Amino acid sequence: MCGIFGFAKKGESQSDFHLEKIKEVTKHLTEASSIRGVDSTGIAIISPSFHSIWKSTLSSPELVAHSDWDTIMASVDRRTTVAIGHVRFATHGDVTARNSHPFSIGGVIGAHNGVIYNHDALSKNLNIKSQVDSEAIFGAIDKYGTKEGIEKLNGDYALTFVKDNPYELYLAREYSRPMHYTYWKKARVLFWASTDEILEYALRKSG
């Protein structure tokens, strides 16, 4: 299993207090998600004008304690619309930063929890050489579109991704893979995590 987490917010709509709380919740979501996997940690920060992806073989508590975490959070500002986070429990491919999530393929940036059984056939059709089944997922979504790309998947999945539009977030899950979310109305921000325990822990820790 792996863990997915993150937030999506309406840009330019948060006070300084809201923004700091969003960063605090993100920190605790990242830390708590280690229960889902410790082989690597990654996070993508997305805004209308740019995106940045950090990927590391550190566990999520190690990344949060590392000086890089301050750099990552410094890139979150009022313009930020989406942050996509992932912790990996390796099932396919070596444990490397290259094989860590999130992935950026074409116009898609996304992270995946689960196992796709037909990823070899998908990768061949897409002419993708990869060790990780998730690259075939986002390659299919990029090439065929969201609905058709997801319909081509044979396996278990919970997905979080953006495609072409930084203002639009997709969350999708096959019934056997968990995903939970909540909305903070005053700050106009959606948070999600793989389990409700992770989500509730992060919210409580952040007050």
Short mmCIF file of C-alpha atoms in Angstrom, two decimals:
data_model
loop_
_atom_site.label_atom_id
_atom_site.label_comp_id
_atom_site.label_asym_id
_atom_site.label_seq_id
_atom_site.Cartn_x
_atom_site.Cartn_y
_atom_site.Cartn_z
CA MET A 1 0.00 0.00 0.00
CA CYS A 2 0.99 3.65 -0.45
CA GLY A 3 -0.48 6.87 0.88
CA ILE A 4 -1.85 9.91 -0.90
CA PHE A 5 -2.62 13.27 0.68
CA GLY A 6 -2.75 16.95 -0.13
CA PHE A 7 -4.90 20.02 -0.56
CA ALA A 8 -6.69 22.02 -3.24
CA LYS A 9 -7.66 25.62 -2.63
CA LYS A 10 -9.13 28.61 -4.36
CA GLY A 11 -6.17 30.82 -5.22
CA GLU A 12 -5.83 34.29 -3.73
CA SER A 13 -8.59 33.56 -1.19
CA GLN A 14 -6.71 32.93 2.07
CA SER A 15 -5.59 35.21 4.86
CA ASP A 16 -2.11 34.90 6.35
CA PHE A 17 -3.64 32.83 9.16
CA HIS A 18 -5.38 30.50 6.72
CA LEU A 19 -2.22 30.03 4.68
CA GLU A 20 -0.13 29.15 7.71
CA LYS A 21 -2.76 26.67 8.90
CA ILE A 22 -2.86 25.05 5.46
CA LYS A 23 0.91 24.58 5.65
CA GLU A 24 0.60 23.19 9.18
CA VAL A 25 -2.08 20.67 8.18
CA THR A 26 0.05 19.65 5.18
CA LYS A 27 3.01 19.01 7.46
CA HIS A 28 0.96 16.77 9.75
CA LEU A 29 -0.66 14.97 6.81
CA THR A 30 2.82 14.25 5.48
CA GLU A 31 4.12 12.97 8.81
CA ALA A 32 1.09 10.83 9.61
CA SER A 33 0.98 9.25 6.15
CA SER A 34 4.18 7.32 6.96
CA ILE A 35 1.94 4.57 8.29
CA ARG A 36 1.12 3.85 4.61
CA GLY A 37 4.74 3.58 3.43
CA VAL A 38 8.29 4.70 4.20
CA ASP A 39 10.20 3.88 0.99
CA SER A 40 9.99 7.44 -0.34
CA THR A 41 8.10 10.72 -0.08
CA GLY A 42 7.12 13.25 -2.72
CA ILE A 43 5.04 16.37 -3.07
CA ALA A 44 4.03 18.57 -6.00
CA ILE A 45 3.11 22.23 -5.51
CA ILE A 46 1.00 23.60 -8.35
CA SER A 47 -0.10 27.11 -9.26
CA PRO A 48 -1.28 28.77 -12.49
CA SER A 49 2.21 30.06 -13.30
CA PHE A 50 4.48 27.16 -12.25
CA HIS A 51 4.77 23.79 -10.58
CA SER A 52 7.51 22.17 -8.52
CA ILE A 53 7.93 18.50 -7.63
CA TRP A 54 10.13 17.28 -4.79
CA LYS A 55 10.87 13.55 -4.54
CA SER A 56 13.08 11.80 -2.00
CA THR A 57 13.83 8.34 -0.64
CA LEU A 58 13.44 9.79 2.86
CA SER A 59 10.44 8.68 4.89
CA SER A 60 7.85 11.40 5.37
CA PRO A 61 8.83 12.18 9.01
CA GLU A 62 12.46 12.43 7.87
CA LEU A 63 11.54 14.80 5.04
CA VAL A 64 9.49 17.03 7.34
CA ALA A 65 12.49 17.23 9.71
CA HIS A 66 14.88 18.01 6.82
CA SER A 67 15.81 21.57 5.80
CA ASP A 68 14.23 20.89 2.39
CA TRP A 69 10.81 20.97 4.02
CA ASP A 70 11.09 24.72 4.66
CA THR A 71 11.97 25.21 0.99
CA ILE A 72 8.94 23.17 -0.08
CA MET A 73 6.57 25.10 2.15
CA ALA A 74 8.07 28.42 1.06
CA SER A 75 6.70 27.68 -2.41
CA VAL A 76 3.14 27.52 -1.05
CA ASP A 77 1.52 30.94 -1.33
CA ARG A 78 -1.83 32.53 -2.13
CA ARG A 79 -1.46 31.64 -5.82
CA THR A 80 -1.01 27.93 -5.06
CA THR A 81 -4.04 25.89 -6.11
CA VAL A 82 -3.03 22.26 -5.48
CA ALA A 83 -0.50 20.25 -3.47
CA ILE A 84 -0.27 16.52 -4.25
CA GLY A 85 1.61 14.39 -1.72
CA HIS A 86 2.57 10.71 -1.67
CA VAL A 87 4.37 8.17 0.50
CA ARG A 88 5.53 4.98 -1.17
CA PHE A 89 5.36 1.36 -0.19
CA ALA A 90 7.29 -0.07 -3.13
CA THR A 91 5.56 -2.82 -5.14
CA HIS A 92 7.03 -2.24 -8.62
CA GLY A 93 10.46 -0.82 -9.34
CA ASP A 94 13.55 0.09 -7.37
CA VAL A 95 13.41 2.42 -4.40
CA THR A 96 14.79 5.58 -6.01
CA ALA A 97 13.79 9.21 -6.21
CA ARG A 98 13.13 8.62 -9.92
CA ASN A 99 10.48 6.02 -9.10
CA SER A 100 8.86 8.11 -6.39
CA HIS A 101 5.58 9.98 -6.84
CA PRO A 102 4.19 12.40 -7.91
CA PHE A 103 4.81 11.90 -11.64
CA SER A 104 4.63 14.53 -14.36
CA ILE A 105 3.71 13.06 -17.75
CA GLY A 106 2.58 15.39 -20.51
CA GLY A 107 -0.06 17.64 -19.02
CA VAL A 108 -0.72 15.36 -16.04
CA ILE A 109 0.79 15.58 -12.55
CA GLY A 110 -0.41 12.85 -10.22
CA ALA A 111 0.10 10.27 -7.49
CA HIS A 112 -1.30 6.77 -7.11
CA ASN A 113 -2.00 4.23 -4.41
CA GLY A 114 -2.61 0.67 -5.58
CA VAL A 115 -1.49 -1.89 -8.15
CA ILE A 116 -2.32 -1.88 -11.87
CA TYR A 117 -2.16 -5.38 -13.36
CA ASN A 118 -2.10 -4.38 -17.03
CA HIS A 119 0.62 -1.75 -16.73
CA ASP A 120 3.04 -3.64 -19.01
CA ALA A 121 0.52 -3.66 -21.87
CA LEU A 122 -0.39 -0.02 -21.21
CA SER A 123 3.28 1.02 -21.14
CA LYS A 124 3.90 -0.79 -24.43
CA ASN A 125 0.93 0.91 -26.11
CA LEU A 126 2.09 4.28 -24.80
CA ASN A 127 5.73 3.63 -25.66
CA ILE A 128 6.70 4.31 -22.05
CA LYS A 129 9.70 2.57 -20.48
CA SER A 130 9.17 2.50 -16.73
CA GLN A 131 9.54 0.36 -13.65
CA VAL A 132 6.50 1.87 -11.96
CA ASP A 133 2.89 1.09 -12.90
CA SER A 134 1.78 4.60 -11.97
CA GLU A 135 3.56 6.08 -14.97
CA ALA A 136 1.34 3.99 -17.25
CA ILE A 137 -1.74 5.34 -15.44
CA PHE A 138 -0.89 8.98 -15.97
CA GLY A 139 0.44 8.33 -19.47
CA ALA A 140 -2.95 6.81 -20.37
CA ILE A 141 -4.84 9.73 -18.83
CA ASP A 142 -2.63 12.19 -20.70
CA LYS A 143 -3.08 10.43 -24.04
CA TYR A 144 -6.71 9.29 -23.90
CA GLY A 145 -8.28 11.81 -21.53
CA THR A 146 -9.49 11.39 -17.98
CA LYS A 147 -12.52 9.13 -18.47
CA GLU A 148 -11.11 6.87 -21.18
CA GLY A 149 -7.68 6.72 -19.55
CA ILE A 150 -9.10 5.55 -16.22
CA GLU A 151 -11.37 3.05 -17.96
CA LYS A 152 -8.27 1.38 -19.43
CA LEU A 153 -6.95 0.53 -15.95
CA ASN A 154 -7.20 -3.02 -14.66
CA GLY A 155 -6.33 -3.10 -10.99
CA ASP A 156 -6.72 -1.33 -7.67
CA TYR A 157 -6.25 2.42 -7.42
CA ALA A 158 -6.82 5.68 -5.64
CA LEU A 159 -5.64 8.59 -7.77
CA THR A 160 -5.12 12.29 -7.30
CA PHE A 161 -4.03 14.40 -10.26
CA VAL A 162 -4.34 17.57 -12.30
CA LYS A 163 -4.54 17.51 -16.08
CA ASP A 164 -3.66 20.62 -18.09
CA ASN A 165 -5.67 22.90 -15.79
CA PRO A 166 -4.10 23.97 -12.44
CA TYR A 167 -7.52 25.02 -11.17
CA GLU A 168 -9.03 21.55 -11.56
CA LEU A 169 -8.21 18.59 -9.29
CA TYR A 170 -9.26 15.00 -9.93
CA LEU A 171 -9.76 12.45 -7.16
CA ALA A 172 -10.70 8.93 -8.25
CA ARG A 173 -10.81 5.61 -6.47
CA GLU A 174 -11.61 2.00 -7.19
CA TYR A 175 -13.82 0.63 -4.41
CA SER A 176 -11.10 -1.36 -2.60
CA ARG A 177 -8.72 1.61 -2.18
CA PRO A 178 -9.40 4.23 0.52
CA MET A 179 -9.59 7.99 0.18
CA HIS A 180 -11.08 10.53 2.59
CA TYR A 181 -11.51 14.28 2.29
CA THR A 182 -12.83 17.31 4.13
CA TYR A 183 -13.52 20.95 3.25
CA TRP A 184 -12.60 24.00 5.33
CA LYS A 185 -15.18 26.51 4.17
CA LYS A 186 -13.67 29.70 5.62
CA ALA A 187 -10.30 29.07 3.98
CA ARG A 188 -11.86 27.61 0.81
CA VAL A 189 -9.57 24.59 0.90
CA LEU A 190 -10.10 20.85 0.45
CA PHE A 191 -7.81 18.39 2.27
CA TRP A 192 -7.57 14.67 1.53
CA ALA A 193 -5.68 11.62 2.78
CA SER A 194 -5.80 7.87 2.33
CA THR A 195 -7.51 7.26 5.67
CA ASP A 196 -9.80 9.21 7.94
CA GLU A 197 -7.40 8.56 10.84
CA ILE A 198 -4.59 10.38 9.02
CA LEU A 199 -6.89 13.25 8.11
CA GLU A 200 -8.36 13.63 11.60
CA TYR A 201 -4.90 13.46 13.21
CA ALA A 202 -3.59 16.27 11.00
CA LEU A 203 -6.61 18.47 11.65
CA ARG A 204 -6.46 17.94 15.42
CA LYS A 205 -2.71 18.59 15.54
CA SER A 206 -3.29 21.85 13.67
CA GLY A 207 -6.02 22.98 16.01
#
